[in-house]
Coordinates of N, CA, C and O in Angstrom, one line a residue:
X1 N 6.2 170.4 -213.0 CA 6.4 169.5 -211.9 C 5.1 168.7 -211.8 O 4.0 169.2 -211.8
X2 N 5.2 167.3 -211.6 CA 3.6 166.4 -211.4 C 4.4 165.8 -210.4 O 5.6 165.6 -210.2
X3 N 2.9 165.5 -209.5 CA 3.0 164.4 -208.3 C 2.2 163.6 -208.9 O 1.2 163.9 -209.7
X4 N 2.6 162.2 -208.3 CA 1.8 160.6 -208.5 C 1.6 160.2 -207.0 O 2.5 160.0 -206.2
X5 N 0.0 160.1 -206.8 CA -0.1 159.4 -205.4 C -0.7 158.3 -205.9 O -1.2 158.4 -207.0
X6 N -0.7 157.1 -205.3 CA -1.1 155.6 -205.4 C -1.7 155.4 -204.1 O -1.0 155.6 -203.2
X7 N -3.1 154.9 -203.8 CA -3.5 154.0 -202.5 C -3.3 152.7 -202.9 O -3.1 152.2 -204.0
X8 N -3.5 151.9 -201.7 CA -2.9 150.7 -201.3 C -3.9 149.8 -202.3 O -3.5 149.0 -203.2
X9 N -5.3 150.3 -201.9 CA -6.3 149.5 -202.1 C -6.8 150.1 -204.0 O -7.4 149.5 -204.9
X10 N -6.4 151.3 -204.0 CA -6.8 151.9 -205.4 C -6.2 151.9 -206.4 O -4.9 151.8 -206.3
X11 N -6.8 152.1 -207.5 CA -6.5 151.6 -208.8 C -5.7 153.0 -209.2 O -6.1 154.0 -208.8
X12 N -4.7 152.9 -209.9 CA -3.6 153.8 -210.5 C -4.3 155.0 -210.8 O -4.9 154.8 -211.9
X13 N -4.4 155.9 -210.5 CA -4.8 157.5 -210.6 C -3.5 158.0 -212.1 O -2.3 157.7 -212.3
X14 N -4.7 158.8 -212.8 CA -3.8 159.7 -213.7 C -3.2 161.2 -212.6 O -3.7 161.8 -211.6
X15 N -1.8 161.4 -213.4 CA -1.1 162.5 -212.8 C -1.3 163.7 -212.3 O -1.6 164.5 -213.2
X16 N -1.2 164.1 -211.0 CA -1.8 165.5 -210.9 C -0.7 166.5 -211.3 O 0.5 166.1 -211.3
X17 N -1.0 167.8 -211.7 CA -0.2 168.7 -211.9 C -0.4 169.8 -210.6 O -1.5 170.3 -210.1
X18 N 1.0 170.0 -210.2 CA 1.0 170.7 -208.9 C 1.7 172.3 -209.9 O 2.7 172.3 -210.6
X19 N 0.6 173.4 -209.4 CA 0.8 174.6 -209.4 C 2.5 175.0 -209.0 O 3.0 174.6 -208.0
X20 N 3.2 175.8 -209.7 CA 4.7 176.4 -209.3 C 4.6 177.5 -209.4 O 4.7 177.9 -210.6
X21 N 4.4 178.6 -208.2 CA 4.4 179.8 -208.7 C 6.2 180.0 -209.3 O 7.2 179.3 -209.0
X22 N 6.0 181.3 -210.2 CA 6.5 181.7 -211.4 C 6.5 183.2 -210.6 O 5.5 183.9 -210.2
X23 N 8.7 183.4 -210.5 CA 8.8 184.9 -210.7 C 8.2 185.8 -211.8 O 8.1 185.4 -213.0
X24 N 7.8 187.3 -211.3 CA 7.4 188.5 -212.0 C 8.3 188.7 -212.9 O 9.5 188.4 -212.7
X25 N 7.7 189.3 -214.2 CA 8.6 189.8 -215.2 C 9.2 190.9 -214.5 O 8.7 191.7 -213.7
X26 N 10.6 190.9 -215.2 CA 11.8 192.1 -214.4 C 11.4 193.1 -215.2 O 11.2 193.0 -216.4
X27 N 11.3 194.6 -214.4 CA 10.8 196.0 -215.2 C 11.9 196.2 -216.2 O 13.1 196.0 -216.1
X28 N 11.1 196.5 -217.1 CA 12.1 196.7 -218.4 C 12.8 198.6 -218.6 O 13.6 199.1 -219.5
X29 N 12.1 199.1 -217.3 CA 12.9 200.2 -217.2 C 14.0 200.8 -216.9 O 13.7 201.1 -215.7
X30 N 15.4 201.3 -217.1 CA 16.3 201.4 -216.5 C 16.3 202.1 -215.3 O 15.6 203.1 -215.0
X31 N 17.5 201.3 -214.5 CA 17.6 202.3 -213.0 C 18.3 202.8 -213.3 O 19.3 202.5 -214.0
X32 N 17.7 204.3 -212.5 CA 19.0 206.0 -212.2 C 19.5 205.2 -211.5 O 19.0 204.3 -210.8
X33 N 21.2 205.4 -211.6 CA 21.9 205.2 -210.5 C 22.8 207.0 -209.9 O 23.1 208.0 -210.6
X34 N 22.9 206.8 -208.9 CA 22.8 208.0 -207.9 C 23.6 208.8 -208.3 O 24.5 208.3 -209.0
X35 N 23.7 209.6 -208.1 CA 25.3 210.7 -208.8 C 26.3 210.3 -207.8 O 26.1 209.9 -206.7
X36 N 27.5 210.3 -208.5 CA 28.6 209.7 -207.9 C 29.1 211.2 -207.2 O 29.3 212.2 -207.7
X37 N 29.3 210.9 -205.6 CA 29.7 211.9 -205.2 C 31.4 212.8 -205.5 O 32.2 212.2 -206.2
X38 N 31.7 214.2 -205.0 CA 32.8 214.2 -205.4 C 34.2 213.6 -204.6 O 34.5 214.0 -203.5
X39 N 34.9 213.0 -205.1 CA 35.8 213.0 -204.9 C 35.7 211.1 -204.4 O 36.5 210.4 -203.8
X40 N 34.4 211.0 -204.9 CA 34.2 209.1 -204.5 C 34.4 208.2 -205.2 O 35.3 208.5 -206.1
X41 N 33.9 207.3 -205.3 CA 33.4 206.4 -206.3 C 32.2 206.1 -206.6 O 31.3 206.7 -206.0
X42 N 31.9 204.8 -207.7 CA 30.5 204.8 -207.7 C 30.5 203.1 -207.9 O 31.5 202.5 -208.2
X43 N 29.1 202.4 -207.6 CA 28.8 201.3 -207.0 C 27.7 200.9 -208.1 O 26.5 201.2 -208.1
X44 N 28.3 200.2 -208.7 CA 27.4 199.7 -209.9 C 26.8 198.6 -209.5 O 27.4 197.6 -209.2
X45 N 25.1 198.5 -209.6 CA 24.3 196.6 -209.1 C 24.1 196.4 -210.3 O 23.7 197.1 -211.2
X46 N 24.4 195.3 -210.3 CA 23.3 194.8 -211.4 C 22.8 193.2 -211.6 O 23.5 192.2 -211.7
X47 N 21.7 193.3 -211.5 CA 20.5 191.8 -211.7 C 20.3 191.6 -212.7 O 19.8 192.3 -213.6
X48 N 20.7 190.0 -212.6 CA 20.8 188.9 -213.5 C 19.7 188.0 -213.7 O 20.5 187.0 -213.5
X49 N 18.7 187.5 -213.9 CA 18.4 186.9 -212.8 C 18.4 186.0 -211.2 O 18.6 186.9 -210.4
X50 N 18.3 185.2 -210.7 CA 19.0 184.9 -209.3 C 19.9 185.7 -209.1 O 19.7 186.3 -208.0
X51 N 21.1 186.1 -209.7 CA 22.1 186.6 -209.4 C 22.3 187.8 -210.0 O 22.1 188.2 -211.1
X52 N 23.2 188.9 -208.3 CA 23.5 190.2 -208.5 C 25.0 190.8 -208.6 O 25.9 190.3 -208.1
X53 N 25.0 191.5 -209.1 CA 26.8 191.8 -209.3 C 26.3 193.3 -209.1 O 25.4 194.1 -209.3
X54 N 28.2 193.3 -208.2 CA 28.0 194.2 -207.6 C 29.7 194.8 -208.4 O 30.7 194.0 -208.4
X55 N 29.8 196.5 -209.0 CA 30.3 196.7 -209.3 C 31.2 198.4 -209.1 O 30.9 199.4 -209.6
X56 N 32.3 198.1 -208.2 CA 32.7 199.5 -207.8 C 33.8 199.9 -209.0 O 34.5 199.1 -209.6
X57 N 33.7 201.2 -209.0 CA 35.3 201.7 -209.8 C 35.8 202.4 -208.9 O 37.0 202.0 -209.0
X58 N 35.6 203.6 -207.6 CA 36.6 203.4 -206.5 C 35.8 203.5 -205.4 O 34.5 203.6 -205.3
X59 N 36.6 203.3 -204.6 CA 36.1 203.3 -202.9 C 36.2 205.5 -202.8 O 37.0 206.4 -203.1
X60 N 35.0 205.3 -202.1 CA 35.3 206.5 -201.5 C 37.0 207.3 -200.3 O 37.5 206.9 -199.2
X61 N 37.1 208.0 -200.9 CA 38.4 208.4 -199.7 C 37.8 208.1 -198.0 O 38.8 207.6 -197.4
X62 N 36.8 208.2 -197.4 CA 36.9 207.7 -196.5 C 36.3 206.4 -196.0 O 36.6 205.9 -194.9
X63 N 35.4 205.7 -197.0 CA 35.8 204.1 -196.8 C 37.3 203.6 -197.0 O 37.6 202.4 -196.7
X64 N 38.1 204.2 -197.5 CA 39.4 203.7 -198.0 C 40.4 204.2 -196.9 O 41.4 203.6 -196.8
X65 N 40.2 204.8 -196.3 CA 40.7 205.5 -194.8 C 40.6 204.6 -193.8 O 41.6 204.2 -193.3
X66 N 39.5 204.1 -193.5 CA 39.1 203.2 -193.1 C 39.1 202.0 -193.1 O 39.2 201.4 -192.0
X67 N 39.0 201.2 -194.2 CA 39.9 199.8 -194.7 C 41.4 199.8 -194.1 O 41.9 198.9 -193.4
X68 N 41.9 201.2 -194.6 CA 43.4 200.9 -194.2 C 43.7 200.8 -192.6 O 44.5 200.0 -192.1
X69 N 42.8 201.7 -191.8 CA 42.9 201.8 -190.5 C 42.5 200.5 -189.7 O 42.9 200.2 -188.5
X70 N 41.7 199.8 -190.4 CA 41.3 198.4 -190.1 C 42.0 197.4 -190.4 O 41.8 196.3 -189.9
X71 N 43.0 197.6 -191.2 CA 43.7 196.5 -191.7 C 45.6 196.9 -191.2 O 46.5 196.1 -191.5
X72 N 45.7 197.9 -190.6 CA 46.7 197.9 -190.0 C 46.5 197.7 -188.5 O 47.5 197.4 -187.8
X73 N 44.9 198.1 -187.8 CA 44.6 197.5 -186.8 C 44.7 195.7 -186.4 O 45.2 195.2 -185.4
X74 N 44.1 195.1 -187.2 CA 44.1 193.8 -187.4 C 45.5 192.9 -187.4 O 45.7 191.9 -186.9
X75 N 46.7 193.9 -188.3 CA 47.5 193.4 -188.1 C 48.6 193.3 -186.6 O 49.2 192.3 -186.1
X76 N 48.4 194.4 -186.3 CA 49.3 195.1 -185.2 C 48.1 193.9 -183.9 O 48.8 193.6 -183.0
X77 N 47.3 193.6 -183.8 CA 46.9 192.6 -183.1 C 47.1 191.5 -182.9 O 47.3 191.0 -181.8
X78 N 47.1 190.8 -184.5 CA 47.9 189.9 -184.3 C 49.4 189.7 -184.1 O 49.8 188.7 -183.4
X79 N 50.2 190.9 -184.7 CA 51.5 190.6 -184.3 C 51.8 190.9 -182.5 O 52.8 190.4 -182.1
X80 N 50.9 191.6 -181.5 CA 50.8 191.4 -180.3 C 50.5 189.7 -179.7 O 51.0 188.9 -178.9
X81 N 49.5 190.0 -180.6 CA 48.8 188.4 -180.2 C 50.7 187.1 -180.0 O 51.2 186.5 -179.1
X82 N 50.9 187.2 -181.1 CA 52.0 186.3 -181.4 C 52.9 186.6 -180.3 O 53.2 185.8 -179.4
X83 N 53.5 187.9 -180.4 CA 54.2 188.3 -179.4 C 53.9 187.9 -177.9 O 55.0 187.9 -177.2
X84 N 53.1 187.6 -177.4 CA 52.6 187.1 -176.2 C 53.1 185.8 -176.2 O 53.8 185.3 -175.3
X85 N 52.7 185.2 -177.3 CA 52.5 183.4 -177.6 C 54.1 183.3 -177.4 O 54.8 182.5 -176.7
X86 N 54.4 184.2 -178.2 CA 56.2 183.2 -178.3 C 57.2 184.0 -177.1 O 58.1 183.5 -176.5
X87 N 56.8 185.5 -176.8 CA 57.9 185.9 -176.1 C 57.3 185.5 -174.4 O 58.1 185.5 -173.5
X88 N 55.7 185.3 -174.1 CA 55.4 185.0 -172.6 C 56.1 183.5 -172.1 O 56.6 183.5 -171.0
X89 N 56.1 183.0 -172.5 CA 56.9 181.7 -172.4 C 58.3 181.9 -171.5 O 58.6 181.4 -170.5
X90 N 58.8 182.8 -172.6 CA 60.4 183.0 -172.5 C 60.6 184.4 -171.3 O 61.7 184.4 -170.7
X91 N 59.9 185.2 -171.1 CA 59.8 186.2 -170.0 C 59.2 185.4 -168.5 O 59.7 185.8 -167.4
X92 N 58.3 184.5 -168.6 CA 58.2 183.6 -167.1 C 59.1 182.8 -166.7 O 59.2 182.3 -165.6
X93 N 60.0 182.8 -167.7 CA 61.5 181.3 -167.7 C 62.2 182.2 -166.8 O 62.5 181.9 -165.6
X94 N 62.6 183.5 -167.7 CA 63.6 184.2 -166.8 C 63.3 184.8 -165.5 O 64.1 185.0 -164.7
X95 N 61.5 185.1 -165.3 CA 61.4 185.8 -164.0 C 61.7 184.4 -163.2 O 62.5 184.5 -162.2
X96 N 61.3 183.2 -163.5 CA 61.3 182.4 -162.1 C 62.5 182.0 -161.8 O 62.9 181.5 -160.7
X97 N 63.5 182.1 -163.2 CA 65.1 182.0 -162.5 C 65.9 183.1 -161.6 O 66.7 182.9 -160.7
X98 N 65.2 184.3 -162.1 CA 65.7 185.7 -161.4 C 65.1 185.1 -159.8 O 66.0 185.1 -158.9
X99 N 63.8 184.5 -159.5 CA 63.2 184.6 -158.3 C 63.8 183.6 -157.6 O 63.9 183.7 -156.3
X100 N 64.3 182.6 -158.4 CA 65.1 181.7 -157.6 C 66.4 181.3 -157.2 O 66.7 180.4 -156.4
X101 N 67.3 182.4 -157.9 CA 68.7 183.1 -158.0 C 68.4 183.4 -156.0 O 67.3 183.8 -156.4
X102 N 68.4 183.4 -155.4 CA 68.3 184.0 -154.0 C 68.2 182.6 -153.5 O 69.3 182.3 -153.0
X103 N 67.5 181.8 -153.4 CA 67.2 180.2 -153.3 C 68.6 179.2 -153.6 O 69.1 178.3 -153.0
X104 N 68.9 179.9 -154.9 CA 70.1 178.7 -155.5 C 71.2 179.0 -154.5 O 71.5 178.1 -153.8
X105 N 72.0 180.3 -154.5 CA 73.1 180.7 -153.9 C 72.7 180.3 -152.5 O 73.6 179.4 -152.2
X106 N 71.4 180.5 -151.2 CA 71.5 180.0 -149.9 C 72.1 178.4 -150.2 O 73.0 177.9 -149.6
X107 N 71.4 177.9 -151.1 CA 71.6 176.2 -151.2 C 72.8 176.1 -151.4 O 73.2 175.2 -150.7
X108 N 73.9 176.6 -152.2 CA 75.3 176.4 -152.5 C 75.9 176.6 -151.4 O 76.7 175.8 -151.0
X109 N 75.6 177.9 -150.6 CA 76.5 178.2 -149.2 C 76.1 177.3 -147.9 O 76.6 177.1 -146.9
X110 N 74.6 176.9 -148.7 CA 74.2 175.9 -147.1 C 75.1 174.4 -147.4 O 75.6 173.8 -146.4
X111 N 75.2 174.0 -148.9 CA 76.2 172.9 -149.2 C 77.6 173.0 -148.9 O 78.1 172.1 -148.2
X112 N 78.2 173.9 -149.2 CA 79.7 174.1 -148.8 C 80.1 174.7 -147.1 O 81.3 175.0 -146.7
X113 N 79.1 174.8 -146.4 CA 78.8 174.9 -145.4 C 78.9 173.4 -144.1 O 79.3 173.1 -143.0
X114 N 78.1 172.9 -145.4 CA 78.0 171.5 -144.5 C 79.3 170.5 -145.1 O 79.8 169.6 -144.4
X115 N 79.5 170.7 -146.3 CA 80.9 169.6 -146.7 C 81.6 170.6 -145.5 O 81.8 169.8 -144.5
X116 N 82.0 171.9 -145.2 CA 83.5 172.1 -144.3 C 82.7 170.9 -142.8 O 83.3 170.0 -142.3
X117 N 81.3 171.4 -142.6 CA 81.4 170.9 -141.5 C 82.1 169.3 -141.3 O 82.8 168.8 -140.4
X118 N 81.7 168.8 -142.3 CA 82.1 167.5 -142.8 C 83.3 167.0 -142.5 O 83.6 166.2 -141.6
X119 N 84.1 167.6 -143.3 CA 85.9 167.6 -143.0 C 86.4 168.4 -141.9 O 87.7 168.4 -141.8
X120 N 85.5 169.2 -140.8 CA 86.0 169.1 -139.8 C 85.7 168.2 -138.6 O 86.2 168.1 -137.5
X121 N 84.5 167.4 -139.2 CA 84.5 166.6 -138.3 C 85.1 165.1 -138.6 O 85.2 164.3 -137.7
X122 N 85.5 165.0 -140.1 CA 86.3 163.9 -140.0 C 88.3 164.2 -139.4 O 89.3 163.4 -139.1
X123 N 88.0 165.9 -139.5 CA 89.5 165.9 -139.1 C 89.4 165.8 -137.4 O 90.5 165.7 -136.9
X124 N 88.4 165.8 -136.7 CA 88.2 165.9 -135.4 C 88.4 164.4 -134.9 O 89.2 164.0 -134.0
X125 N 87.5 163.6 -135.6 CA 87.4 162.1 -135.5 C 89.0 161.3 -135.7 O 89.5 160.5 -134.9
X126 N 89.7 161.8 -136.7 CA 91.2 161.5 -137.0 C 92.0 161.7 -135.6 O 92.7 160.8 -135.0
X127 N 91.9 162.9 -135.4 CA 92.9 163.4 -134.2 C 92.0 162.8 -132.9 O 92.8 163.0 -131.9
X128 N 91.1 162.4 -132.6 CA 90.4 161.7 -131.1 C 91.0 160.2 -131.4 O 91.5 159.6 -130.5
X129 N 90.9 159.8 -132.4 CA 91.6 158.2 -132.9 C 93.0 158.4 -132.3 O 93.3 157.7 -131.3
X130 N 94.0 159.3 -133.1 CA 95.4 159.5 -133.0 C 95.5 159.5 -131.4 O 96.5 158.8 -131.0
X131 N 94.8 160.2 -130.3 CA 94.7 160.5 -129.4 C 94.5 159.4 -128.3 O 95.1 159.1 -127.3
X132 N 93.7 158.9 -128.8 CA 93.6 157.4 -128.4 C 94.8 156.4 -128.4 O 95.2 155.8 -127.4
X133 N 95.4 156.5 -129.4 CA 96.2 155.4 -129.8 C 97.3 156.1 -128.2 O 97.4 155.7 -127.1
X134 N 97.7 157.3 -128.9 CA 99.1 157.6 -127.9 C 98.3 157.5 -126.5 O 99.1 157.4 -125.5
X135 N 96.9 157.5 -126.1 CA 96.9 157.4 -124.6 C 96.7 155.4 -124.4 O 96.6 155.0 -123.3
X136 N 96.8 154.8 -125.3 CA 97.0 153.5 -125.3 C 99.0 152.9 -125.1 O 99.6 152.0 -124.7
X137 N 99.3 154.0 -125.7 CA 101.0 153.6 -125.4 C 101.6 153.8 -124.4 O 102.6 153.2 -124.0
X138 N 100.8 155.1 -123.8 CA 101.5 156.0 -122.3 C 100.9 155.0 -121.4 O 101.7 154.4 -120.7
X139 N 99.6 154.7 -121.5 CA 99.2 153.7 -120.4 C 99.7 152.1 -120.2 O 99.8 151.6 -119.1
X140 N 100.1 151.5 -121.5 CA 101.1 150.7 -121.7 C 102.7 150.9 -121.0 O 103.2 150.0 -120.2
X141 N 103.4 152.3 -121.4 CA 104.6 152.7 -120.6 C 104.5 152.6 -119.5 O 105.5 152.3 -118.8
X142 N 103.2 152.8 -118.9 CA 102.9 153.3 -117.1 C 102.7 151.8 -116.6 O 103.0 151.6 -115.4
X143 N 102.1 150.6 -117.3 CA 102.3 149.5 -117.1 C 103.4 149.1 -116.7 O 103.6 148.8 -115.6
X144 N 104.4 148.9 -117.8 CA 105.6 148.2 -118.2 C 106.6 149.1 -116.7 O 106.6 148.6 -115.6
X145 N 107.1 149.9 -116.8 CA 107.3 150.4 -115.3 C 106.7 150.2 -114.3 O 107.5 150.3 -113.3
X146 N 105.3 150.0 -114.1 CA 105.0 149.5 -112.3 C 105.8 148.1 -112.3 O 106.4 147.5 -111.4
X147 N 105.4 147.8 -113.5 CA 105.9 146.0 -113.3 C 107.5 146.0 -113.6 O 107.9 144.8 -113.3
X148 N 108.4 146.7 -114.0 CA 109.5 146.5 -113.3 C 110.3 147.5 -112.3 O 111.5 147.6 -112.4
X149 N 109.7 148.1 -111.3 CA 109.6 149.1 -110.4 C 109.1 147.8 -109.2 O 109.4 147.9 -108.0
X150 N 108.2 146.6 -109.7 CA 107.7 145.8 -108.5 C 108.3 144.5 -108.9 O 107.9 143.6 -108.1
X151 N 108.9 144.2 -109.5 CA 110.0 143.1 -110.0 C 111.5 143.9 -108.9 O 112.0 143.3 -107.9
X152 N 111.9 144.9 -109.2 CA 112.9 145.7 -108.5 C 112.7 145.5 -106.9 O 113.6 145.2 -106.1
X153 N 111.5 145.7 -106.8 CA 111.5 146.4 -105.1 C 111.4 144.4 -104.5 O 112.0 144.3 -103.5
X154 N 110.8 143.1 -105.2 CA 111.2 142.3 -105.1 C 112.2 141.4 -104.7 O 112.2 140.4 -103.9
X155 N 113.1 142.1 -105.5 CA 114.4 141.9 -105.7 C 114.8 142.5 -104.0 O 115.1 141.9 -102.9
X156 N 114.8 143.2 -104.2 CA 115.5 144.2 -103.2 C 115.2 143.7 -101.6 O 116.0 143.5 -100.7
X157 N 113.7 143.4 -101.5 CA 113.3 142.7 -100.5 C 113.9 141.6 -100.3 O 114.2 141.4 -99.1
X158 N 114.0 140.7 -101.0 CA 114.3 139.3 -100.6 C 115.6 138.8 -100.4 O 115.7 137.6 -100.0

């Protein structure tokens, strides 16, 4: 790697060389790797340079116990999780219809309630009309007789 600096006022400088430190040689001795326990697996590293690989042939019986217990936890969470999302919705629908089932039916009986009052007051209104009319004809009758009851007595006088 070289850096080039230039001043404004100064005449072109030759190139410096800037120091890069440099990784250690990698030990050329092999690593023990651990005794594979029984009934486990074993976990092979290995360095490349920059890069490490990591290499199992099995999981131990109780990391693998454990994966599974984790990953049937995970799921059963989410499928709650969901369960909430799609069935909370539909469980608030029905409580607030159940809560207002008591509400609806007063309103229906307070409606049919007030239509009878309705039609008994237009059948009230009908029959005070009808009532009318016939005390308009009797009082007419009671007319038409004084006046010839006093046409009569008229007569009779003169």
């Amino acid at each position: 790697m070289t850096l080039n600096f230039q001043g404004a006022a100064e005449a072109p400088q030759t190139p410096i060389a800037a120091k890069v430190p440099t990784a250690p040689p990698a030990p050329d001795a092999p690593v023990a790797l651990p005794a594979v326990p029984q009934g486990g697996g074993q976990v092979t590293i290995t360095k490349n340079g920059n890069s490490t690989t990591f290499t199992s042939q099995a999981l131990p019986p109780e990391v693998l116990r454990l994966a599974e217990t984790a990953k049937e936890t995970a799921l059963g969470l989410m499928g709650l999780l969901a369960a909430i999302f799609i069935l909370g919705p539909f469980a608030r629908m029905i409580a607030r219809r159940m809560e207002r089932r008591p509400e609806m039916r007063a309103a229906e009986q307070r409606d049919h309630l007030i239509q009878q009052q309705m039609h008994q007051l237009e059948q009230l209104q009908q029959s005070v009309d009808a009532m009318s009319v016939e005390m308009e004809r009797i009082s007419e009758s009671q007319r038409f007789q004084n006046k010839l009851m006093l046409e009569k007595s008229r007569e009779l006088t003169s």
